[in-house]
Amino acid sequence: MDNSISVYIPTHNRPEMLERALVSLLEQTYKNFQVLVCNDGSEKNYSNVINKYRHQFNDFVYIENEYPQGACNARNRLINIADGEFITGLDDDDEFLPSRLEDFLRAPELREYAFLSAGHYTKTSKGVF
């Protein structure tokens, strides 16, 4: 598996959640991926999180919208500058399981379809579903 993946993350006013999402990327079993983050005009300061994680990835891109334009705009901006052979998204309030990218590349459907969707776990105060 020598294919590169671009992982895009839109974020808005949730630097602490972005940090959790980035930690989940550091824990991936597959390592050849690009991380792209778009700060969608947040009022909160992201410099601590970005500076902490920028150099922990081989390929990290951070851009900002001057004012909020919505998650779809942020996603599209990131997709347009992604350079991986494959692209997948991660919202700032989510996290990937450690084998997520490896499982993505091993999926036999990857070369048959333009879009893949995976199940998810939801963690609440009542448990994991």
Short mmCIF file of N, CA, C and O in Angstrom, two decimals:
data_model
loop_
_atom_site.label_atom_id
_atom_site.label_comp_id
_atom_site.label_asym_id
_atom_site.label_seq_id
_atom_site.Cartn_x
_atom_site.Cartn_y
_atom_site.Cartn_z
N MET A 1 0.84 -1.18 0.00
CA MET A 1 0.00 0.00 0.00
C MET A 1 0.88 1.25 0.00
O MET A 1 1.30 1.72 1.03
N ASP A 2 1.16 1.76 -1.16
CA ASP A 2 1.98 2.97 -1.22
C ASP A 2 1.19 4.15 -1.78
O ASP A 2 1.75 5.10 -2.26
N ASN A 3 -0.12 4.06 -1.70
CA ASN A 3 -0.98 5.15 -2.17
C ASN A 3 -1.07 6.23 -1.10
O ASN A 3 -1.17 5.94 0.08
N SER A 4 -1.06 7.46 -1.52
CA SER A 4 -1.20 8.53 -0.54
C SER A 4 -2.67 8.93 -0.41
O SER A 4 -3.45 8.82 -1.34
N ILE A 5 -3.00 9.38 0.76
CA ILE A 5 -4.36 9.82 1.08
C ILE A 5 -4.28 11.25 1.59
O ILE A 5 -3.37 11.60 2.34
N SER A 6 -5.23 12.06 1.20
CA SER A 6 -5.39 13.39 1.78
C SER A 6 -6.59 13.33 2.73
O SER A 6 -7.65 12.84 2.36
N VAL A 7 -6.39 13.82 3.95
CA VAL A 7 -7.46 13.86 4.95
C VAL A 7 -7.78 15.33 5.21
O VAL A 7 -6.92 16.08 5.67
N TYR A 8 -9.00 15.74 4.87
CA TYR A 8 -9.37 17.14 5.07
C TYR A 8 -10.21 17.28 6.34
O TYR A 8 -11.02 16.42 6.67
N ILE A 9 -9.97 18.40 7.05
CA ILE A 9 -10.69 18.68 8.30
C ILE A 9 -11.14 20.13 8.31
O ILE A 9 -10.33 21.04 8.46
N PRO A 10 -12.45 20.38 8.16
CA PRO A 10 -12.94 21.74 8.36
C PRO A 10 -13.13 21.97 9.86
O PRO A 10 -13.47 21.04 10.60
N THR A 11 -12.91 23.20 10.31
CA THR A 11 -13.07 23.48 11.74
C THR A 11 -13.59 24.90 11.93
O THR A 11 -13.28 25.79 11.15
N HIS A 12 -14.36 25.07 13.00
CA HIS A 12 -14.89 26.40 13.32
C HIS A 12 -15.12 26.50 14.83
O HIS A 12 -15.97 25.80 15.38
N ASN A 13 -14.33 27.34 15.49
CA ASN A 13 -14.47 27.64 16.92
C ASN A 13 -14.38 26.42 17.84
O ASN A 13 -14.98 26.41 18.91
N ARG A 14 -13.65 25.40 17.45
CA ARG A 14 -13.49 24.21 18.28
C ARG A 14 -12.05 23.70 18.25
O ARG A 14 -11.79 22.56 17.86
N PRO A 15 -11.08 24.51 18.68
CA PRO A 15 -9.69 24.06 18.62
C PRO A 15 -9.43 22.82 19.48
O PRO A 15 -8.62 21.97 19.10
N GLU A 16 -10.12 22.69 20.60
CA GLU A 16 -9.91 21.51 21.46
C GLU A 16 -10.41 20.24 20.77
O GLU A 16 -9.83 19.17 20.94
N MET A 17 -11.46 20.35 19.99
CA MET A 17 -11.95 19.17 19.25
C MET A 17 -11.05 18.86 18.07
O MET A 17 -10.81 17.70 17.76
N LEU A 18 -10.55 19.90 17.42
CA LEU A 18 -9.59 19.67 16.33
C LEU A 18 -8.39 18.92 16.86
O LEU A 18 -7.89 18.01 16.20
N GLU A 19 -7.94 19.26 18.04
CA GLU A 19 -6.79 18.56 18.61
C GLU A 19 -7.07 17.07 18.77
O GLU A 19 -6.25 16.24 18.43
N ARG A 20 -8.25 16.73 19.24
CA ARG A 20 -8.62 15.31 19.38
C ARG A 20 -8.61 14.62 18.02
O ARG A 20 -8.12 13.49 17.88
N ALA A 21 -9.14 15.28 17.00
CA ALA A 21 -9.16 14.71 15.66
C ALA A 21 -7.73 14.48 15.15
O ALA A 21 -7.42 13.43 14.58
N LEU A 22 -6.85 15.46 15.39
CA LEU A 22 -5.46 15.32 14.95
C LEU A 22 -4.73 14.20 15.70
O LEU A 22 -3.94 13.47 15.09
N VAL A 23 -5.00 14.04 16.97
CA VAL A 23 -4.41 12.94 17.74
C VAL A 23 -4.82 11.60 17.12
O VAL A 23 -4.01 10.69 16.99
N SER A 24 -6.10 11.50 16.71
CA SER A 24 -6.54 10.24 16.09
C SER A 24 -5.81 9.97 14.78
O SER A 24 -5.60 8.81 14.41
N LEU A 25 -5.38 11.02 14.09
CA LEU A 25 -4.59 10.82 12.88
C LEU A 25 -3.17 10.39 13.19
O LEU A 25 -2.58 9.59 12.47
N LEU A 26 -2.61 10.90 14.27
CA LEU A 26 -1.27 10.47 14.68
C LEU A 26 -1.23 8.99 15.02
O LEU A 26 -0.20 8.34 14.89
N GLU A 27 -2.35 8.45 15.45
CA GLU A 27 -2.43 7.05 15.88
C GLU A 27 -2.74 6.09 14.73
O GLU A 27 -2.89 4.89 14.96
N GLN A 28 -2.79 6.58 13.50
CA GLN A 28 -3.11 5.72 12.37
C GLN A 28 -2.02 4.68 12.11
O GLN A 28 -0.83 4.98 12.22
N THR A 29 -2.43 3.48 11.74
CA THR A 29 -1.47 2.43 11.39
C THR A 29 -0.86 2.69 10.02
O THR A 29 0.26 2.27 9.75
N TYR A 30 -1.60 3.36 9.14
CA TYR A 30 -1.10 3.76 7.82
C TYR A 30 -0.57 5.18 7.95
O TYR A 30 -1.24 6.06 8.50
N LYS A 31 0.61 5.44 7.45
CA LYS A 31 1.29 6.71 7.73
C LYS A 31 1.45 7.65 6.52
O LYS A 31 1.82 8.80 6.71
N ASN A 32 1.21 7.18 5.31
CA ASN A 32 1.47 8.01 4.13
C ASN A 32 0.23 8.84 3.78
O ASN A 32 -0.51 8.52 2.86
N PHE A 33 0.00 9.91 4.55
CA PHE A 33 -1.16 10.74 4.28
C PHE A 33 -0.86 12.21 4.53
O PHE A 33 0.02 12.57 5.30
N GLN A 34 -1.63 13.02 3.84
CA GLN A 34 -1.57 14.46 3.96
C GLN A 34 -2.72 14.91 4.87
O GLN A 34 -3.81 14.37 4.80
N VAL A 35 -2.46 15.90 5.71
CA VAL A 35 -3.49 16.48 6.57
C VAL A 35 -3.74 17.91 6.11
O VAL A 35 -2.80 18.69 6.00
N LEU A 36 -5.01 18.22 5.85
CA LEU A 36 -5.39 19.57 5.44
C LEU A 36 -6.45 20.08 6.41
O LEU A 36 -7.46 19.40 6.64
N VAL A 37 -6.23 21.26 6.97
CA VAL A 37 -7.16 21.86 7.92
C VAL A 37 -7.57 23.23 7.41
O VAL A 37 -6.71 24.03 7.02
N CYS A 38 -8.88 23.50 7.41
CA CYS A 38 -9.37 24.84 7.08
C CYS A 38 -10.11 25.40 8.29
O CYS A 38 -11.12 24.85 8.72
N ASN A 39 -9.58 26.47 8.84
CA ASN A 39 -10.22 27.20 9.92
C ASN A 39 -11.23 28.14 9.26
O ASN A 39 -10.86 29.08 8.58
N ASP A 40 -12.51 27.86 9.47
CA ASP A 40 -13.56 28.60 8.79
C ASP A 40 -13.94 29.87 9.55
O ASP A 40 -15.03 30.00 10.10
N GLY A 41 -13.02 30.83 9.58
CA GLY A 41 -13.29 32.14 10.16
C GLY A 41 -13.61 32.13 11.65
O GLY A 41 -14.46 32.89 12.11
N SER A 42 -12.92 31.28 12.39
CA SER A 42 -13.18 31.16 13.83
C SER A 42 -12.81 32.42 14.60
O SER A 42 -11.89 33.14 14.24
N GLU A 43 -13.53 32.63 15.68
CA GLU A 43 -13.19 33.69 16.63
C GLU A 43 -12.18 33.19 17.65
O GLU A 43 -11.45 33.97 18.23
N LYS A 44 -12.14 31.88 17.86
CA LYS A 44 -11.20 31.29 18.81
C LYS A 44 -9.83 31.15 18.18
O LYS A 44 -9.70 30.96 16.97
N ASN A 45 -8.80 31.21 19.01
CA ASN A 45 -7.42 31.12 18.55
C ASN A 45 -7.01 29.65 18.38
O ASN A 45 -7.19 28.84 19.28
N TYR A 46 -6.44 29.35 17.23
CA TYR A 46 -6.00 28.00 16.90
C TYR A 46 -4.49 27.86 16.92
O TYR A 46 -3.97 26.78 16.67
N SER A 47 -3.76 28.92 17.16
CA SER A 47 -2.31 28.88 16.98
C SER A 47 -1.63 27.80 17.84
O SER A 47 -0.71 27.14 17.37
N ASN A 48 -2.07 27.59 19.08
CA ASN A 48 -1.45 26.57 19.92
C ASN A 48 -1.61 25.17 19.33
O ASN A 48 -0.65 24.39 19.28
N VAL A 49 -2.81 24.86 18.88
CA VAL A 49 -3.07 23.53 18.31
C VAL A 49 -2.30 23.35 17.01
O VAL A 49 -1.64 22.33 16.80
N ILE A 50 -2.37 24.34 16.13
CA ILE A 50 -1.70 24.22 14.83
C ILE A 50 -0.19 24.11 15.02
O ILE A 50 0.47 23.25 14.41
N ASN A 51 0.38 24.94 15.86
CA ASN A 51 1.83 24.89 16.10
C ASN A 51 2.26 23.59 16.74
O ASN A 51 3.35 23.08 16.47
N LYS A 52 1.41 23.01 17.59
CA LYS A 52 1.73 21.75 18.26
C LYS A 52 1.76 20.58 17.28
O LYS A 52 2.60 19.67 17.40
N TYR A 53 0.86 20.57 16.30
CA TYR A 53 0.71 19.41 15.42
C TYR A 53 1.28 19.60 14.01
O TYR A 53 1.49 18.62 13.30
N ARG A 54 1.53 20.81 13.61
CA ARG A 54 2.01 21.09 12.24
C ARG A 54 3.21 20.23 11.86
O ARG A 54 3.29 19.70 10.75
N HIS A 55 4.16 20.06 12.77
CA HIS A 55 5.40 19.34 12.44
C HIS A 55 5.36 17.86 12.83
O HIS A 55 6.36 17.16 12.69
N GLN A 56 4.20 17.40 13.28
CA GLN A 56 4.09 15.98 13.62
C GLN A 56 3.60 15.14 12.44
O GLN A 56 3.53 13.92 12.54
N PHE A 57 3.27 15.79 11.36
CA PHE A 57 2.84 15.11 10.14
C PHE A 57 3.82 15.46 9.02
O PHE A 57 4.35 16.56 8.97
N ASN A 58 4.04 14.51 8.12
CA ASN A 58 4.95 14.75 6.99
C ASN A 58 4.43 15.82 6.04
O ASN A 58 5.21 16.53 5.43
N ASP A 59 3.13 15.91 5.89
CA ASP A 59 2.52 16.85 4.95
C ASP A 59 1.30 17.47 5.62
O ASP A 59 0.25 16.84 5.72
N PHE A 60 1.44 18.69 6.12
CA PHE A 60 0.37 19.37 6.86
C PHE A 60 0.10 20.72 6.23
O PHE A 60 1.02 21.52 6.05
N VAL A 61 -1.15 20.97 5.87
CA VAL A 61 -1.54 22.22 5.24
C VAL A 61 -2.62 22.86 6.11
O VAL A 61 -3.60 22.22 6.47
N TYR A 62 -2.42 24.13 6.44
CA TYR A 62 -3.39 24.88 7.23
C TYR A 62 -3.76 26.15 6.50
O TYR A 62 -2.88 26.92 6.10
N ILE A 63 -5.08 26.34 6.29
CA ILE A 63 -5.56 27.56 5.67
C ILE A 63 -6.68 28.13 6.53
O ILE A 63 -7.27 27.43 7.35
N GLU A 64 -6.96 29.40 6.32
CA GLU A 64 -8.01 30.07 7.08
C GLU A 64 -8.94 30.83 6.14
O GLU A 64 -8.47 31.44 5.17
N ASN A 65 -10.23 30.81 6.46
CA ASN A 65 -11.18 31.71 5.81
C ASN A 65 -11.21 32.99 6.64
O ASN A 65 -11.23 32.93 7.88
N GLU A 66 -11.22 34.12 5.98
CA GLU A 66 -11.22 35.40 6.68
C GLU A 66 -12.47 35.58 7.54
O GLU A 66 -12.43 36.18 8.60
N TYR A 67 -13.57 35.03 7.07
CA TYR A 67 -14.84 35.07 7.81
C TYR A 67 -15.55 33.74 7.57
O TYR A 67 -15.26 33.04 6.60
N PRO A 68 -16.48 33.35 8.46
CA PRO A 68 -17.15 32.05 8.31
C PRO A 68 -17.92 31.96 6.99
O PRO A 68 -18.68 32.85 6.64
N GLN A 69 -17.67 30.85 6.28
CA GLN A 69 -18.34 30.61 5.00
C GLN A 69 -19.05 29.26 4.99
O GLN A 69 -19.60 28.85 3.97
N GLY A 70 -18.98 28.54 6.10
CA GLY A 70 -19.67 27.26 6.21
C GLY A 70 -18.75 26.07 5.95
O GLY A 70 -17.73 26.18 5.27
N ALA A 71 -19.15 24.95 6.53
CA ALA A 71 -18.34 23.73 6.43
C ALA A 71 -18.17 23.25 5.00
O ALA A 71 -17.11 22.76 4.63
N CYS A 72 -19.20 23.39 4.18
CA CYS A 72 -19.09 22.93 2.79
C CYS A 72 -18.03 23.72 2.03
O CYS A 72 -17.25 23.15 1.27
N ASN A 73 -18.00 25.03 2.25
CA ASN A 73 -16.97 25.85 1.62
C ASN A 73 -15.58 25.41 2.07
O ASN A 73 -14.67 25.27 1.26
N ALA A 74 -15.43 25.21 3.39
CA ALA A 74 -14.13 24.79 3.93
C ALA A 74 -13.71 23.44 3.34
O ALA A 74 -12.56 23.26 2.94
N ARG A 75 -14.63 22.50 3.29
CA ARG A 75 -14.32 21.18 2.70
C ARG A 75 -13.89 21.33 1.25
O ARG A 75 -12.90 20.74 0.82
N ASN A 76 -14.66 22.09 0.48
CA ASN A 76 -14.34 22.25 -0.94
C ASN A 76 -12.99 22.92 -1.16
O ASN A 76 -12.24 22.52 -2.06
N ARG A 77 -12.67 23.91 -0.35
CA ARG A 77 -11.35 24.54 -0.47
C ARG A 77 -10.24 23.52 -0.26
O ARG A 77 -9.24 23.51 -0.97
N LEU A 78 -10.42 22.67 0.76
CA LEU A 78 -9.40 21.66 1.07
C LEU A 78 -9.32 20.59 -0.01
O LEU A 78 -8.22 20.18 -0.40
N ILE A 79 -10.45 20.13 -0.48
CA ILE A 79 -10.46 19.12 -1.55
C ILE A 79 -9.74 19.66 -2.79
O ILE A 79 -8.99 18.94 -3.45
N ASN A 80 -9.95 20.93 -3.09
CA ASN A 80 -9.32 21.52 -4.28
C ASN A 80 -7.81 21.62 -4.18
O ASN A 80 -7.13 21.68 -5.22
N ILE A 81 -7.25 21.63 -2.98
CA ILE A 81 -5.79 21.70 -2.86
C ILE A 81 -5.16 20.38 -2.41
O ILE A 81 -3.94 20.28 -2.30
N ALA A 82 -5.99 19.36 -2.16
CA ALA A 82 -5.48 18.05 -1.76
C ALA A 82 -4.66 17.44 -2.89
O ALA A 82 -4.99 17.59 -4.06
N ASP A 83 -3.58 16.74 -2.52
CA ASP A 83 -2.77 16.12 -3.57
C ASP A 83 -2.63 14.61 -3.40
O ASP A 83 -1.82 13.99 -4.09
N GLY A 84 -3.41 14.01 -2.53
CA GLY A 84 -3.38 12.56 -2.38
C GLY A 84 -4.10 11.88 -3.53
O GLY A 84 -4.94 12.47 -4.20
N GLU A 85 -3.75 10.63 -3.76
CA GLU A 85 -4.45 9.84 -4.77
C GLU A 85 -5.91 9.64 -4.36
O GLU A 85 -6.81 9.61 -5.19
N PHE A 86 -6.13 9.52 -3.04
CA PHE A 86 -7.47 9.36 -2.47
C PHE A 86 -7.71 10.46 -1.46
O PHE A 86 -6.77 10.98 -0.85
N ILE A 87 -8.98 10.82 -1.27
CA ILE A 87 -9.34 11.89 -0.34
C ILE A 87 -10.42 11.37 0.60
O ILE A 87 -11.37 10.72 0.16
N THR A 88 -10.26 11.69 1.87
CA THR A 88 -11.29 11.35 2.86
C THR A 88 -11.40 12.50 3.85
O THR A 88 -10.46 13.27 4.04
N GLY A 89 -12.56 12.62 4.46
CA GLY A 89 -12.80 13.73 5.37
C GLY A 89 -12.95 13.29 6.81
O GLY A 89 -13.33 12.16 7.11
N LEU A 90 -12.62 14.22 7.68
CA LEU A 90 -12.76 14.02 9.12
C LEU A 90 -13.25 15.35 9.69
O LEU A 90 -12.59 16.37 9.52
N ASP A 91 -14.41 15.35 10.32
CA ASP A 91 -14.89 16.59 10.94
C ASP A 91 -14.14 16.82 12.23
O ASP A 91 -13.66 15.88 12.87
N ASP A 92 -14.05 18.09 12.63
CA ASP A 92 -13.24 18.41 13.80
C ASP A 92 -13.78 17.81 15.09
O ASP A 92 -13.04 17.62 16.05
N ASP A 93 -15.05 17.45 15.13
CA ASP A 93 -15.62 16.86 16.35
C ASP A 93 -15.67 15.34 16.29
O ASP A 93 -16.33 14.70 17.10
N ASP A 94 -14.96 14.75 15.33
CA ASP A 94 -14.90 13.30 15.19
C ASP A 94 -13.46 12.82 15.32
O ASP A 94 -12.53 13.62 15.37
N GLU A 95 -13.29 11.52 15.34
CA GLU A 95 -11.96 10.93 15.35
C GLU A 95 -12.00 9.62 14.59
O GLU A 95 -13.03 8.97 14.51
N PHE A 96 -10.87 9.25 14.01
CA PHE A 96 -10.73 7.99 13.30
C PHE A 96 -10.24 6.92 14.26
O PHE A 96 -9.38 7.19 15.11
N LEU A 97 -10.73 5.69 14.09
CA LEU A 97 -10.13 4.56 14.78
C LEU A 97 -8.74 4.36 14.17
O LEU A 97 -8.50 4.73 13.02
N PRO A 98 -7.81 3.75 14.90
CA PRO A 98 -6.41 3.66 14.43
C PRO A 98 -6.21 3.01 13.06
O PRO A 98 -5.28 3.37 12.35
N SER A 99 -7.07 2.10 12.66
CA SER A 99 -6.87 1.43 11.37
C SER A 99 -7.74 2.02 10.26
O SER A 99 -7.82 1.46 9.17
N ARG A 100 -8.36 3.15 10.49
CA ARG A 100 -9.32 3.72 9.53
C ARG A 100 -8.72 3.91 8.14
O ARG A 100 -9.29 3.50 7.13
N LEU A 101 -7.55 4.53 8.04
CA LEU A 101 -6.96 4.78 6.73
C LEU A 101 -6.48 3.49 6.07
O LEU A 101 -6.63 3.31 4.86
N GLU A 102 -5.94 2.60 6.85
CA GLU A 102 -5.50 1.31 6.31
C GLU A 102 -6.71 0.52 5.80
O GLU A 102 -6.66 -0.07 4.71
N ASP A 103 -7.78 0.49 6.57
CA ASP A 103 -9.01 -0.20 6.14
C ASP A 103 -9.57 0.43 4.86
O ASP A 103 -10.04 -0.28 3.97
N PHE A 104 -9.50 1.74 4.78
CA PHE A 104 -9.96 2.46 3.59
C PHE A 104 -9.21 1.99 2.35
O PHE A 104 -9.79 1.67 1.33
N LEU A 105 -7.88 1.91 2.46
CA LEU A 105 -7.07 1.50 1.30
C LEU A 105 -7.25 0.03 0.95
O LEU A 105 -7.10 -0.35 -0.20
N ARG A 106 -7.54 -0.79 1.93
CA ARG A 106 -7.71 -2.22 1.68
C ARG A 106 -9.11 -2.58 1.16
O ARG A 106 -9.32 -3.71 0.71
N ALA A 107 -10.04 -1.66 1.22
CA ALA A 107 -11.42 -1.93 0.78
C ALA A 107 -11.43 -2.28 -0.71
O ALA A 107 -10.96 -1.49 -1.53
N PRO A 108 -11.94 -3.45 -1.08
CA PRO A 108 -11.96 -3.83 -2.49
C PRO A 108 -12.80 -2.88 -3.34
O PRO A 108 -12.54 -2.72 -4.53
N GLU A 109 -13.76 -2.21 -2.73
CA GLU A 109 -14.63 -1.31 -3.47
C GLU A 109 -13.93 0.00 -3.86
O GLU A 109 -14.43 0.74 -4.71
N LEU A 110 -12.80 0.27 -3.27
CA LEU A 110 -12.12 1.55 -3.48
C LEU A 110 -11.84 1.82 -4.95
O LEU A 110 -11.93 2.95 -5.40
N ARG A 111 -11.51 0.80 -5.70
CA ARG A 111 -11.20 1.01 -7.11
C ARG A 111 -12.40 0.81 -8.03
O ARG A 111 -12.31 0.98 -9.24
N GLU A 112 -13.54 0.47 -7.43
CA GLU A 112 -14.76 0.30 -8.21
C GLU A 112 -15.67 1.52 -8.17
O GLU A 112 -16.40 1.78 -9.12
N TYR A 113 -15.64 2.24 -7.07
CA TYR A 113 -16.59 3.33 -6.85
C TYR A 113 -15.87 4.64 -6.57
O TYR A 113 -14.79 4.65 -6.00
N ALA A 114 -16.51 5.74 -6.93
CA ALA A 114 -15.92 7.06 -6.70
C ALA A 114 -16.12 7.53 -5.26
O ALA A 114 -15.46 8.45 -4.81
N PHE A 115 -17.02 6.88 -4.52
CA PHE A 115 -17.33 7.31 -3.16
C PHE A 115 -17.53 6.10 -2.28
O PHE A 115 -18.23 5.16 -2.66
N LEU A 116 -16.89 6.09 -1.13
CA LEU A 116 -17.09 5.03 -0.14
C LEU A 116 -17.63 5.65 1.14
O LEU A 116 -17.25 6.75 1.51
N SER A 117 -18.48 4.91 1.82
CA SER A 117 -19.01 5.36 3.10
C SER A 117 -18.80 4.24 4.10
O SER A 117 -18.89 3.07 3.76
N ALA A 118 -18.49 4.62 5.32
CA ALA A 118 -18.23 3.62 6.36
C ALA A 118 -19.20 3.84 7.51
O ALA A 118 -19.74 4.93 7.70
N GLY A 119 -19.39 2.81 8.31
CA GLY A 119 -20.19 2.94 9.51
C GLY A 119 -19.46 3.80 10.52
O GLY A 119 -18.33 4.22 10.32
N HIS A 120 -20.13 4.08 11.62
CA HIS A 120 -19.49 4.89 12.65
C HIS A 120 -19.98 4.46 14.03
O HIS A 120 -21.00 3.79 14.16
N TYR A 121 -19.21 4.84 15.02
CA TYR A 121 -19.58 4.65 16.41
C TYR A 121 -19.94 6.01 16.97
O TYR A 121 -19.29 7.00 16.67
N THR A 122 -20.98 6.04 17.79
CA THR A 122 -21.36 7.27 18.49
C THR A 122 -21.14 7.05 19.96
O THR A 122 -21.66 6.09 20.55
N LYS A 123 -20.35 7.93 20.58
CA LYS A 123 -20.05 7.83 22.00
C LYS A 123 -20.79 8.94 22.73
O LYS A 123 -20.61 10.11 22.43
N THR A 124 -21.66 8.55 23.67
CA THR A 124 -22.40 9.51 24.46
C THR A 124 -22.24 9.16 25.94
O THR A 124 -21.58 8.17 26.29
N SER A 125 -22.86 9.93 26.78
CA SER A 125 -22.80 9.63 28.22
C SER A 125 -23.51 8.33 28.56
O SER A 125 -23.28 7.74 29.60
N LYS A 126 -24.34 7.82 27.64
CA LYS A 126 -25.06 6.56 27.85
C LYS A 126 -24.32 5.36 27.28
O LYS A 126 -24.80 4.23 27.42
N GLY A 127 -23.20 5.59 26.62
CA GLY A 127 -22.44 4.47 26.07
C GLY A 127 -22.01 4.70 24.65
O GLY A 127 -22.15 5.79 24.10
N VAL A 128 -21.54 3.62 24.01
CA VAL A 128 -21.09 3.65 22.62
C VAL A 128 -22.08 2.86 21.79
O VAL A 128 -22.43 1.74 22.12
N PHE A 129 -22.51 3.46 20.70
CA PHE A 129 -23.51 2.82 19.82
C PHE A 129 -22.96 2.71 18.43
O PHE A 129 -22.27 3.59 17.97
#
